[in-house]
Coordinates of N, CA and C in Angstrom, one line a residue:
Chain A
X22 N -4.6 16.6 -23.4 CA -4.0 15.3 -22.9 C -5.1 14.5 -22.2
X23 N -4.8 13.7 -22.2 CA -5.6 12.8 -21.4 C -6.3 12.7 -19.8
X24 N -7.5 12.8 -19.7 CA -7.7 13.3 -18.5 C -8.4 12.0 -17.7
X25 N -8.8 12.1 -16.0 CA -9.1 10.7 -16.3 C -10.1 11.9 -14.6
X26 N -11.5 11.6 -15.0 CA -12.6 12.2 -13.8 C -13.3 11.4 -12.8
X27 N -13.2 11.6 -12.0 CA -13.8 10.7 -10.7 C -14.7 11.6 -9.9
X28 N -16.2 10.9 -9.6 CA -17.6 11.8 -9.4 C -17.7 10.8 -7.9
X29 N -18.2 11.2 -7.1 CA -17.9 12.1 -6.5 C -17.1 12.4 -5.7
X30 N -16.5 13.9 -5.6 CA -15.4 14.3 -5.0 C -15.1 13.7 -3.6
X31 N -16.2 13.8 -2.7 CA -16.5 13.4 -1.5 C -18.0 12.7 -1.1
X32 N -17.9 11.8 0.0 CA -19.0 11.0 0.1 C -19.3 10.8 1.7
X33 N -20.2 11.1 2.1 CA -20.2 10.8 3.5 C -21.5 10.0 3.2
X34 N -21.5 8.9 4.3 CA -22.5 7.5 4.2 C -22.4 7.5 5.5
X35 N -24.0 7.0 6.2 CA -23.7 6.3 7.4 C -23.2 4.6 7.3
X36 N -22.9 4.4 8.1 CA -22.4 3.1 8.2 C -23.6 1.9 7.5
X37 N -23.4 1.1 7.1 CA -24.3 -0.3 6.3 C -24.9 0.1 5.0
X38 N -25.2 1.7 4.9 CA -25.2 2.2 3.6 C -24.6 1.8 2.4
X39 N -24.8 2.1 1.0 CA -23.9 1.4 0.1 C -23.5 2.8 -0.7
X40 N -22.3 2.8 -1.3 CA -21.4 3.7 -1.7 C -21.0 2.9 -3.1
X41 N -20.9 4.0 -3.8 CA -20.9 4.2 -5.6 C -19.5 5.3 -5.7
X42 N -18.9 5.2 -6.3 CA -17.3 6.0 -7.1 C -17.7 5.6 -8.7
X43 N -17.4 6.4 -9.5 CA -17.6 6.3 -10.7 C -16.4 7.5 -11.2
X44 N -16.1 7.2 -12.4 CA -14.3 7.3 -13.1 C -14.4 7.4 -14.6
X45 N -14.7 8.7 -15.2 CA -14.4 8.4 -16.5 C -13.5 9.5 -17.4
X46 N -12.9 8.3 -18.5 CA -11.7 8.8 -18.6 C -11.9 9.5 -20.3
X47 N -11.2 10.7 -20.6 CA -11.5 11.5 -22.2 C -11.1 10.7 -23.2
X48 N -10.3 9.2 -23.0 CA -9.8 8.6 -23.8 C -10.1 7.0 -23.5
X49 N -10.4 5.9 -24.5 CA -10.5 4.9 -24.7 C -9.4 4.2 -23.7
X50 N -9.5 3.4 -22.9 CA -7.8 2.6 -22.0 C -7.9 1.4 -22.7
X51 N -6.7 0.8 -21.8 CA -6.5 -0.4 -22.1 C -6.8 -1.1 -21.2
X52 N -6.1 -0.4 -19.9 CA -6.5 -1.3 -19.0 C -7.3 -0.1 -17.7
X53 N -7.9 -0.6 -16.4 CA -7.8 0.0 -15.5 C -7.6 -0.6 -14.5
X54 N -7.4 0.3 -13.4 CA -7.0 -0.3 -11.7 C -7.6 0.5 -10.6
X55 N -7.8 0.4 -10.1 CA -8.2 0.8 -8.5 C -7.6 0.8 -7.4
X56 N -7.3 2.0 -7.1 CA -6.6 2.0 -5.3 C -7.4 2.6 -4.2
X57 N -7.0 2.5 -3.0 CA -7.6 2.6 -1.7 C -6.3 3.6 -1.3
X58 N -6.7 4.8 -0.7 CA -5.5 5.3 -0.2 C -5.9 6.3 1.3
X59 N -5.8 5.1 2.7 CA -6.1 5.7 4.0 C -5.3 7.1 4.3
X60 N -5.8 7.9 4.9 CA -5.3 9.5 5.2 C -4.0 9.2 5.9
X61 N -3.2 9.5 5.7 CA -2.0 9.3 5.6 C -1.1 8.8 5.1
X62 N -1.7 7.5 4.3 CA -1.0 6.2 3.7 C -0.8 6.2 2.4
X63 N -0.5 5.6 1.8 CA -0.1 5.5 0.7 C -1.4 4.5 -0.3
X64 N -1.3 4.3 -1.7 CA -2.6 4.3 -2.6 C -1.9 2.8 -2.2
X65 N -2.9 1.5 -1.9 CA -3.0 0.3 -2.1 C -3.5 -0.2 -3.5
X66 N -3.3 -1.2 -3.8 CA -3.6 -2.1 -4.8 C -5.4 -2.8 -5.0
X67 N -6.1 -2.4 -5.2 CA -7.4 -3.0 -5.4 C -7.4 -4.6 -6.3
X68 N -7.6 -3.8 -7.8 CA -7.9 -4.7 -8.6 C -7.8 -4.0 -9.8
X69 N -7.6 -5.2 -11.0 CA -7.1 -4.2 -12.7 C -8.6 -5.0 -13.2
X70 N -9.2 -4.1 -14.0 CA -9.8 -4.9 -15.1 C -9.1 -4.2 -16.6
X71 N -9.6 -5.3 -17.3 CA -9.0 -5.4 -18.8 C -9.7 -5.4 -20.0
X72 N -11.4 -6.1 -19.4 CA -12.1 -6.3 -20.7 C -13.2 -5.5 -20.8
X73 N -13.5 -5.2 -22.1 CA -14.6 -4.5 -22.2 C -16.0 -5.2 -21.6
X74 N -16.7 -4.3 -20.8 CA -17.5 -4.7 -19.3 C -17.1 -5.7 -18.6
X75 N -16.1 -5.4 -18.1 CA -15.8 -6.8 -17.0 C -16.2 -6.3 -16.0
X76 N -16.9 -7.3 -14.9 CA -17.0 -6.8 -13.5 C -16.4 -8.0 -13.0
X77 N -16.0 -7.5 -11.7 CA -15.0 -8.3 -10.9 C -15.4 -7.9 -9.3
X78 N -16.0 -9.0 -8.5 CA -16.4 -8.9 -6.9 C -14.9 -9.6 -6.2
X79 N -15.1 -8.4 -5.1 CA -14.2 -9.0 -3.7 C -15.2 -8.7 -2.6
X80 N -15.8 -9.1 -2.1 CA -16.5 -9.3 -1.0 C -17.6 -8.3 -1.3
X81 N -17.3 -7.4 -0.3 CA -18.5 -6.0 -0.1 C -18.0 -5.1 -1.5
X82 N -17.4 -5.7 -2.2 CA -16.7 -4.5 -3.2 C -16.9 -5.2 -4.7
X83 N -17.9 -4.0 -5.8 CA -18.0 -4.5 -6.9 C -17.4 -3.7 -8.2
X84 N -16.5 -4.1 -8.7 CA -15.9 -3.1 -9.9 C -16.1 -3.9 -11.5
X85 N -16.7 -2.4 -12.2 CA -17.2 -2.6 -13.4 C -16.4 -1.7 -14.3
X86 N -15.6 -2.2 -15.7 CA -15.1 -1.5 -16.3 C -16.7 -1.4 -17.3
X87 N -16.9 -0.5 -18.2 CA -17.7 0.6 -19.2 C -17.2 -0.6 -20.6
X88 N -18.6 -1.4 -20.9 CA -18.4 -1.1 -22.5 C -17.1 -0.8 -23.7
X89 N -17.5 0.4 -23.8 CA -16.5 1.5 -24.3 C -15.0 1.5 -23.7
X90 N -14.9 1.2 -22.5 CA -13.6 1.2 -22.1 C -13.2 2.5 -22.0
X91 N -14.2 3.9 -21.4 CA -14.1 4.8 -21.0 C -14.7 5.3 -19.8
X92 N -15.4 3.9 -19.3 CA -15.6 4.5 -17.7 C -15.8 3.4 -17.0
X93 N -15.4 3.6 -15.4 CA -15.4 2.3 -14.8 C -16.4 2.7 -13.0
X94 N -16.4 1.9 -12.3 CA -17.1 2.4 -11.2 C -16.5 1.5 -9.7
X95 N -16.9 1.6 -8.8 CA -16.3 0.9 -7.5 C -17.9 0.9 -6.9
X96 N -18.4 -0.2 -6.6 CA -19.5 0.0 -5.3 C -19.5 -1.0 -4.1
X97 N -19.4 -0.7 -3.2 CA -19.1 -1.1 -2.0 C -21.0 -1.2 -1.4
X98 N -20.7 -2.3 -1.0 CA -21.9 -2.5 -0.5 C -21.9 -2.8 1.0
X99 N -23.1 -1.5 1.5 CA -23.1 -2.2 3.4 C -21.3 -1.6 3.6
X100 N -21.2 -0.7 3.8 CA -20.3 0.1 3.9 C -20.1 -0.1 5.2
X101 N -18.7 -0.5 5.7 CA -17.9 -0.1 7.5 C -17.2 0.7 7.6
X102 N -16.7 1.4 8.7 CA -16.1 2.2 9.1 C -14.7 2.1 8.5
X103 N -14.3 0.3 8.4 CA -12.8 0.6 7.5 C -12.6 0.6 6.8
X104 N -13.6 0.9 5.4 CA -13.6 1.0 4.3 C -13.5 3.1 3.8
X105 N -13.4 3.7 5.2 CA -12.9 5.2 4.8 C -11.2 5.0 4.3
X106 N -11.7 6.3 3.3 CA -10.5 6.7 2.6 C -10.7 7.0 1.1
X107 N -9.7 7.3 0.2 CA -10.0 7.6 -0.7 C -9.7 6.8 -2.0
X108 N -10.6 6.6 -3.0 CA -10.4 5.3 -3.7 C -10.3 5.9 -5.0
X109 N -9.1 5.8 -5.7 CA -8.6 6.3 -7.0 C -8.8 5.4 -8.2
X110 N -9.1 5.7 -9.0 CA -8.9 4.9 -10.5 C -7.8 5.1 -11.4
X111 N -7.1 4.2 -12.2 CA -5.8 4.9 -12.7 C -6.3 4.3 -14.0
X112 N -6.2 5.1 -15.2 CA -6.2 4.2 -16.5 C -5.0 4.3 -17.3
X113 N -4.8 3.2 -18.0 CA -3.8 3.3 -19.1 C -3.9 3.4 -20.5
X114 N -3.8 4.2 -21.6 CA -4.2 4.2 -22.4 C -3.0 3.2 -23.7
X115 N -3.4 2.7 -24.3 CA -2.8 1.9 -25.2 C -1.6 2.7 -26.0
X116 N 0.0 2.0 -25.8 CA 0.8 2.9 -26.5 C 1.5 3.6 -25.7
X117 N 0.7 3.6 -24.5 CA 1.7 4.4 -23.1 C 2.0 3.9 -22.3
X118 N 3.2 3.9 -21.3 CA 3.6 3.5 -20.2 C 3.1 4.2 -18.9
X119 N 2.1 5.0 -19.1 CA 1.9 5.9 -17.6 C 0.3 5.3 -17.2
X120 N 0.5 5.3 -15.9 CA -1.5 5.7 -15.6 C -1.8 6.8 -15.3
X121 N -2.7 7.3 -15.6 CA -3.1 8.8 -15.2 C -4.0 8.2 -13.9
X122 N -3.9 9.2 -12.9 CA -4.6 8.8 -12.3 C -5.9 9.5 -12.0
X123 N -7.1 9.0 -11.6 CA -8.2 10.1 -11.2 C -8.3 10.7 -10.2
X124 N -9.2 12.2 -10.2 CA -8.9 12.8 -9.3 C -9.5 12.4 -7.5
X125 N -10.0 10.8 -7.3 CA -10.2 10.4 -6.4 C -11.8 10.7 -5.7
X126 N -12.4 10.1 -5.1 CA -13.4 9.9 -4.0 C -13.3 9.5 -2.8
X127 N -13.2 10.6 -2.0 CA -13.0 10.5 -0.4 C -14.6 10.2 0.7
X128 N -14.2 9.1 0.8 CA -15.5 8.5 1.8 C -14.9 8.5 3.1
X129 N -16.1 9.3 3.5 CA -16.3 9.1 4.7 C -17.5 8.1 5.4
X130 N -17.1 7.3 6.4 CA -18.9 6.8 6.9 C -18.2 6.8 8.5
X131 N -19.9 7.0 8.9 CA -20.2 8.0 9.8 C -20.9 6.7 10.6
X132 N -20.5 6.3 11.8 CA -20.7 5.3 12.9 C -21.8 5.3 13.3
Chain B
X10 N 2.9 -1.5 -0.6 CA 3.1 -2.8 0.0 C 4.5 -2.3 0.1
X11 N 4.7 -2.9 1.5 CA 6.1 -2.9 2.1 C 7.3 -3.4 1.5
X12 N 7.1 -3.9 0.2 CA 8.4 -4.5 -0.4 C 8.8 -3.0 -0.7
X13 N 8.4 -2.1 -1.7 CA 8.9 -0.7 -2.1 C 9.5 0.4 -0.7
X14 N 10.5 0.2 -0.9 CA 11.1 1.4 0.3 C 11.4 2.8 -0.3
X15 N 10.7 3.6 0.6 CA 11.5 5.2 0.3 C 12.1 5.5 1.2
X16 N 13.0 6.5 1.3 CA 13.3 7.0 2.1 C 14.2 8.6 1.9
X17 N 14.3 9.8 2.7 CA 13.3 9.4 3.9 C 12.2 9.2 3.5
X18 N 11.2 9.4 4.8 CA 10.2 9.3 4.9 C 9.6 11.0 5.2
X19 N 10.0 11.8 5.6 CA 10.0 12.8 5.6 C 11.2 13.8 5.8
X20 N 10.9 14.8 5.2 CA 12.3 15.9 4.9 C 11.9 16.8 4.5
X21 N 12.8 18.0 5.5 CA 12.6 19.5 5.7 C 13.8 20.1 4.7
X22 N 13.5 20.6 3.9 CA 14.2 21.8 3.1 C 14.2 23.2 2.6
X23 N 15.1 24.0 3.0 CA 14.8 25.2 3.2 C 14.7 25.8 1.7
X24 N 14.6 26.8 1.2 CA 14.2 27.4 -0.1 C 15.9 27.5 -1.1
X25 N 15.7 27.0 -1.6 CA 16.9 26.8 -2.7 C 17.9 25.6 -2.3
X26 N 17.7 25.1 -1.5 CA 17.9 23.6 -1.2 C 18.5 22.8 -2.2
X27 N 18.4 21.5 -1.6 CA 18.3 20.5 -3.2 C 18.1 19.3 -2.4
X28 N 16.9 18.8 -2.6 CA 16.2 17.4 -1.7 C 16.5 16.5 -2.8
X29 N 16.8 14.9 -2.3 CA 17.1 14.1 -3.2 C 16.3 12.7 -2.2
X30 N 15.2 12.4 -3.3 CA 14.5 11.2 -2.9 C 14.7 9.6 -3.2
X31 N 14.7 8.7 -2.2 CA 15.4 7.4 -3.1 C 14.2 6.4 -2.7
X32 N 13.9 5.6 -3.8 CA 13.0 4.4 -3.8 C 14.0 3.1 -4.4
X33 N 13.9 2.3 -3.4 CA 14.1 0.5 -4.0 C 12.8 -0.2 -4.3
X34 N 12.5 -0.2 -5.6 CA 11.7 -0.9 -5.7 C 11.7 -2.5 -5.4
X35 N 10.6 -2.8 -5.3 CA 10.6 -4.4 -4.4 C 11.7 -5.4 -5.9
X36 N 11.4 -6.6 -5.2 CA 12.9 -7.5 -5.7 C 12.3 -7.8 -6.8
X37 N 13.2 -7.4 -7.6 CA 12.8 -8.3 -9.1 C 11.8 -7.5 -9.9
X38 N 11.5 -6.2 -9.8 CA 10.5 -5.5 -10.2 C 11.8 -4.6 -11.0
X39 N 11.7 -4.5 -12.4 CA 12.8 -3.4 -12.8 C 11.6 -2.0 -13.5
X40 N 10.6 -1.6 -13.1 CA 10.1 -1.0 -13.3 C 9.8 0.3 -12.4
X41 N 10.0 1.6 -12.2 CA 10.2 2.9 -11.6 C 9.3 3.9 -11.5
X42 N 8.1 4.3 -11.1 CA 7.2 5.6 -11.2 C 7.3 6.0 -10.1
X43 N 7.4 7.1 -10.4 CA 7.4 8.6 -9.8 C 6.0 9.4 -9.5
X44 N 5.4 9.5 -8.4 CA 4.1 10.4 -8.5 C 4.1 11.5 -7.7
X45 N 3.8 12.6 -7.6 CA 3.2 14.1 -6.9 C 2.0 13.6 -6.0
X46 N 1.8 14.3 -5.0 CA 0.2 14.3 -4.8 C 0.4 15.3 -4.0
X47 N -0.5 16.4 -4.2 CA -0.5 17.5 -3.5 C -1.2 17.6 -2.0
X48 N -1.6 18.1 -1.2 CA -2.7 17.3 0.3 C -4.1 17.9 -0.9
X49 N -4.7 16.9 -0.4 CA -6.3 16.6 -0.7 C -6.5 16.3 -2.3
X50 N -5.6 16.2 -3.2 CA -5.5 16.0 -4.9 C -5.1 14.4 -4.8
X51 N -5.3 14.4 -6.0 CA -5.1 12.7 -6.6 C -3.1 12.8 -6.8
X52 N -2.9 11.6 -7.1 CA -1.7 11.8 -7.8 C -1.3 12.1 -9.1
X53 N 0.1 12.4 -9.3 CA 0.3 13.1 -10.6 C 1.2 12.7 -11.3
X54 N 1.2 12.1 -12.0 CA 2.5 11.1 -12.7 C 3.5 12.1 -12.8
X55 N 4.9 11.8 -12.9 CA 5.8 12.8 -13.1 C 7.2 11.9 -14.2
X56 N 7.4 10.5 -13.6 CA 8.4 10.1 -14.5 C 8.4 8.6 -14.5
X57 N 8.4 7.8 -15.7 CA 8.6 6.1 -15.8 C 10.2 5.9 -16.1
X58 N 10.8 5.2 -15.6 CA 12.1 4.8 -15.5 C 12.3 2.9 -15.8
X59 N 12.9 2.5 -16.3 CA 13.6 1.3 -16.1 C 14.9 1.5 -15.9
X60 N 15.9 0.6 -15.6 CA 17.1 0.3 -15.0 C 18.0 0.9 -15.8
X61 N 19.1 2.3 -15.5 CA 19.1 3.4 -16.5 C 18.6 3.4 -17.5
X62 N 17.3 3.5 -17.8 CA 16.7 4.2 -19.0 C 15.5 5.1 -18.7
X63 N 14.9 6.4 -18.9 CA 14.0 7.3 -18.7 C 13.4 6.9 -19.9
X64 N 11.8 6.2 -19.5 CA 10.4 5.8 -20.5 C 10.1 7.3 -21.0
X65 N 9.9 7.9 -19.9 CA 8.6 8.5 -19.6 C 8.6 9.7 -19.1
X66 N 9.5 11.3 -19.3 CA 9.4 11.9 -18.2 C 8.5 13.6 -18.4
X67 N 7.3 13.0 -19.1 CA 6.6 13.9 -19.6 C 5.6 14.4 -18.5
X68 N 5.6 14.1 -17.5 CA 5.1 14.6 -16.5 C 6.2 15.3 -15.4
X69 N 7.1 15.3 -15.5 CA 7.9 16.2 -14.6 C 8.7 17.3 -15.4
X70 N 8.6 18.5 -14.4 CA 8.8 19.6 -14.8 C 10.8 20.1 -15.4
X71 N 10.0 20.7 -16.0 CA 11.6 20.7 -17.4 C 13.1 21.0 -16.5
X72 N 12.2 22.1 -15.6 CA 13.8 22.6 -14.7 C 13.8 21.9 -13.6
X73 N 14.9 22.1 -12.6 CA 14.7 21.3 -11.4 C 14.4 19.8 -11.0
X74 N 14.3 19.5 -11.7 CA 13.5 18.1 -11.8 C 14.3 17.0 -12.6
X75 N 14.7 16.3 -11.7 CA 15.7 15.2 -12.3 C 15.8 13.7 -11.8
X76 N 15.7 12.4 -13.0 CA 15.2 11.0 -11.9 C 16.3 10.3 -12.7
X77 N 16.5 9.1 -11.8 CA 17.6 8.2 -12.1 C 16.9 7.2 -11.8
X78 N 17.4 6.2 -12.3 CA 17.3 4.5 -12.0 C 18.9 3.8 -12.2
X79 N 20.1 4.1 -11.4 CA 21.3 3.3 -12.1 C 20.9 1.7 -11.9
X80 N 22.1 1.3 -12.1 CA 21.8 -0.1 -12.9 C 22.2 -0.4 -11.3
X81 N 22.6 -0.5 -10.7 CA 22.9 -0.6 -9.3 C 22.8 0.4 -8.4
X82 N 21.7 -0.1 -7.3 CA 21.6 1.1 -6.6 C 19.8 1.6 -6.3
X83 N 19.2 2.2 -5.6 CA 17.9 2.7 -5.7 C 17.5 4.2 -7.0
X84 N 16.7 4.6 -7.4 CA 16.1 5.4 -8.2 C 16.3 6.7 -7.0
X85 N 16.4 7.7 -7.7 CA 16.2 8.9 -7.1 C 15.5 9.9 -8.2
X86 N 14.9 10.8 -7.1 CA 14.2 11.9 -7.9 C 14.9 12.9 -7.0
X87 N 15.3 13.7 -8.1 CA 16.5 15.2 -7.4 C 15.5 15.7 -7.7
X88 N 15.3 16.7 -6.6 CA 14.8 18.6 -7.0 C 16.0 19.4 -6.4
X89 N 16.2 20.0 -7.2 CA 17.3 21.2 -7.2 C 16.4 22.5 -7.0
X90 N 17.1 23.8 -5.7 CA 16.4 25.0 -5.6 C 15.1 24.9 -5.3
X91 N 14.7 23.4 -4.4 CA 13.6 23.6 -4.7 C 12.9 25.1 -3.9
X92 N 10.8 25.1 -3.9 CA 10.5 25.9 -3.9 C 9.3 25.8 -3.1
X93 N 8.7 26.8 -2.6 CA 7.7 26.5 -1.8 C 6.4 25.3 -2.2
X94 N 6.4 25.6 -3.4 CA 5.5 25.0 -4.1 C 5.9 23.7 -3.9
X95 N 7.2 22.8 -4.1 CA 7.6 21.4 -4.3 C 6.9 20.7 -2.9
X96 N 6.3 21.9 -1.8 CA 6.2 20.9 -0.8 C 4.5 19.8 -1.1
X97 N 5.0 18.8 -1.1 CA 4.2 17.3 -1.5 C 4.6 16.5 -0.9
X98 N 4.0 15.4 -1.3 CA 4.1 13.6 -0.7 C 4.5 13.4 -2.3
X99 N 5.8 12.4 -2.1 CA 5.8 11.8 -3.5 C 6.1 10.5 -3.3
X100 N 5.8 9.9 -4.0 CA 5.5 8.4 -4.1 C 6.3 7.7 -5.3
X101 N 7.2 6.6 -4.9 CA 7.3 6.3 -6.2 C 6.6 4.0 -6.2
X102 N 6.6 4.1 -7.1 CA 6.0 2.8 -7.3 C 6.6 1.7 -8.1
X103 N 6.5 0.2 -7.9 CA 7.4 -0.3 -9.0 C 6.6 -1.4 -9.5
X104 N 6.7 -1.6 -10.2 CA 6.4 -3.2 -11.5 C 7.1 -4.3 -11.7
X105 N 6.7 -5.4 -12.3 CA 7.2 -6.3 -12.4 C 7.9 -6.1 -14.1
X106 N 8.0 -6.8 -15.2 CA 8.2 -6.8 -16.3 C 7.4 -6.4 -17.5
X107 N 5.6 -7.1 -16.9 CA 4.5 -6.6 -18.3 C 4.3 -5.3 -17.8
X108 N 5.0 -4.2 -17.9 CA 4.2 -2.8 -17.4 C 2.8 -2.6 -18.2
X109 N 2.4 -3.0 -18.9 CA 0.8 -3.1 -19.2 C -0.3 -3.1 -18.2
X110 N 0.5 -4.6 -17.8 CA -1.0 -5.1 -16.6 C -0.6 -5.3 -15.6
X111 N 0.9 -5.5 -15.5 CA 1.6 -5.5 -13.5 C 0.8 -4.5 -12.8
X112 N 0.8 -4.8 -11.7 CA 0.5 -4.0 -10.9 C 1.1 -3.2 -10.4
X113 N 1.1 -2.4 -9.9 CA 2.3 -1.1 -9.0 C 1.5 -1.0 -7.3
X114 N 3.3 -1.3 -7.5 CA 3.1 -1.4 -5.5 C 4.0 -0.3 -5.1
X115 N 3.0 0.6 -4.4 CA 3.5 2.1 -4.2 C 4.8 2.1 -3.0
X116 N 5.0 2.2 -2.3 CA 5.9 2.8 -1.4 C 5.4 4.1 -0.4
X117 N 5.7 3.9 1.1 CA 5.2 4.5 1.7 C 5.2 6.4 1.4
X118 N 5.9 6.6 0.4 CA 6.3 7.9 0.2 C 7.2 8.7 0.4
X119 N 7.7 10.1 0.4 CA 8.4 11.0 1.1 C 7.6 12.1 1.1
X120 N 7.2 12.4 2.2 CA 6.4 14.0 2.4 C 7.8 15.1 2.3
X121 N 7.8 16.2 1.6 CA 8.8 16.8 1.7 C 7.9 18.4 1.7
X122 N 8.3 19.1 2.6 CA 8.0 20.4 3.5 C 9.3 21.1 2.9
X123 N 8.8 22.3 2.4 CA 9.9 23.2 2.1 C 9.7 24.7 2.6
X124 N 10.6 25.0 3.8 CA 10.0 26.4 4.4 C 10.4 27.3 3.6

């Protein structure tokens, strides 16, 4: 089945450092998305990309869907302290109603 | 985002129990997901629902495991008997109409503890 891998497991940065998540999935998508999910809270809403290599900026945060439409990345640039937590990728593959989701990147930064 | 409500929010069930989880998804969203997430694991899809109808329930487990959407009313995910193992955070999430590219806005969860 469809798997979808997220490198690295865990990430500890000091603070202003820049931080990389990378996401790739055994199968071609259609679409992908990105969540933020603080220790205790629940996965937030990032951002979807759709096209083959799209990159899409929000501030300190740069996400790039893969060419191929089999891998995507998150990099946060100059990293703060409120950007801990764990940032998931979900993809969808064409033909299905589900996201799978990845197995996540837990950052920590360190004051 | 706060439009998606679960509830509870947390709940104790003892071993052969039967916990029964309910999500409203936000207004106007007739779309239903169901997720697992174990402590320190990603999430785990378990069931896609529209307004009685089951998309999707290839991720939830054959026995025990039961989700509704009626046509009035919140979604529920029954576990029957459950089991030490069921203890998780589950989350359910809702959509707008293009389930393609809507987005899903999760719901604070139900952590469910089973002694």
């Amino acid at each position: 089945g469809q798997q979808v891998m997220q490198i690295p497991q865990y990430q500890h940065v000091q603070e202003g450092e820049d931080f990389t998540t990378y996401c790739n999935s055994s199968t071609t998508l259609s679409n992908i998305q990105w969540y933020k999910q603080r220790p205790g809270g629940h996965p937030v809403f990032l951002i979807q990309l759709v096209k083959s290599g799209e990159v899409k900026k929000q501030k300190r945060l740069t996400f790039q869907f893969g060419e191929a439409k089999k891998n995507s990345s998150l990099h946060i640039t100059a990293t703060q302290t409120t950007d801990v937590g764990t940032y998931f990728c979900a993809g969808m593959t064409s033909g299905t109603y589900k996201y799978i989701f990845g197995t996540g990147t837990r950052l920590k930064v360190l004051a | 985002n706060a439009g998606v409500m679960q509830n509870p929010r947390h709940l104790v069930r003892r071993r052969g129990q039967e916990a029964r989880l309910r999500c409203s998804p936000m207004k106007g969203h007739s779309h239903v997901y169901w997720y697992r997430q174990l402590p320190e694991e990603g999430l785990k899809f378990m069931v896609y629902l529209q307004k009685e109808n089951i998309i999707d329930e290839s991720g939830m487990p054959k026995e025990r495991f039961s989700a509704e959407f009626p046509k009035e009313g919140p979604s529920i995910l029954r576990i029957q008997q459950v089991v030490r193992g069921d203890s998780a955070a589950y989350f359910c999430a809702s959509s707008g109409w293009d389930r393609s590219t809507d987005t899903q806005y999760f719901g604070p969860g139900t952590r469910l503890t089973v002694l």
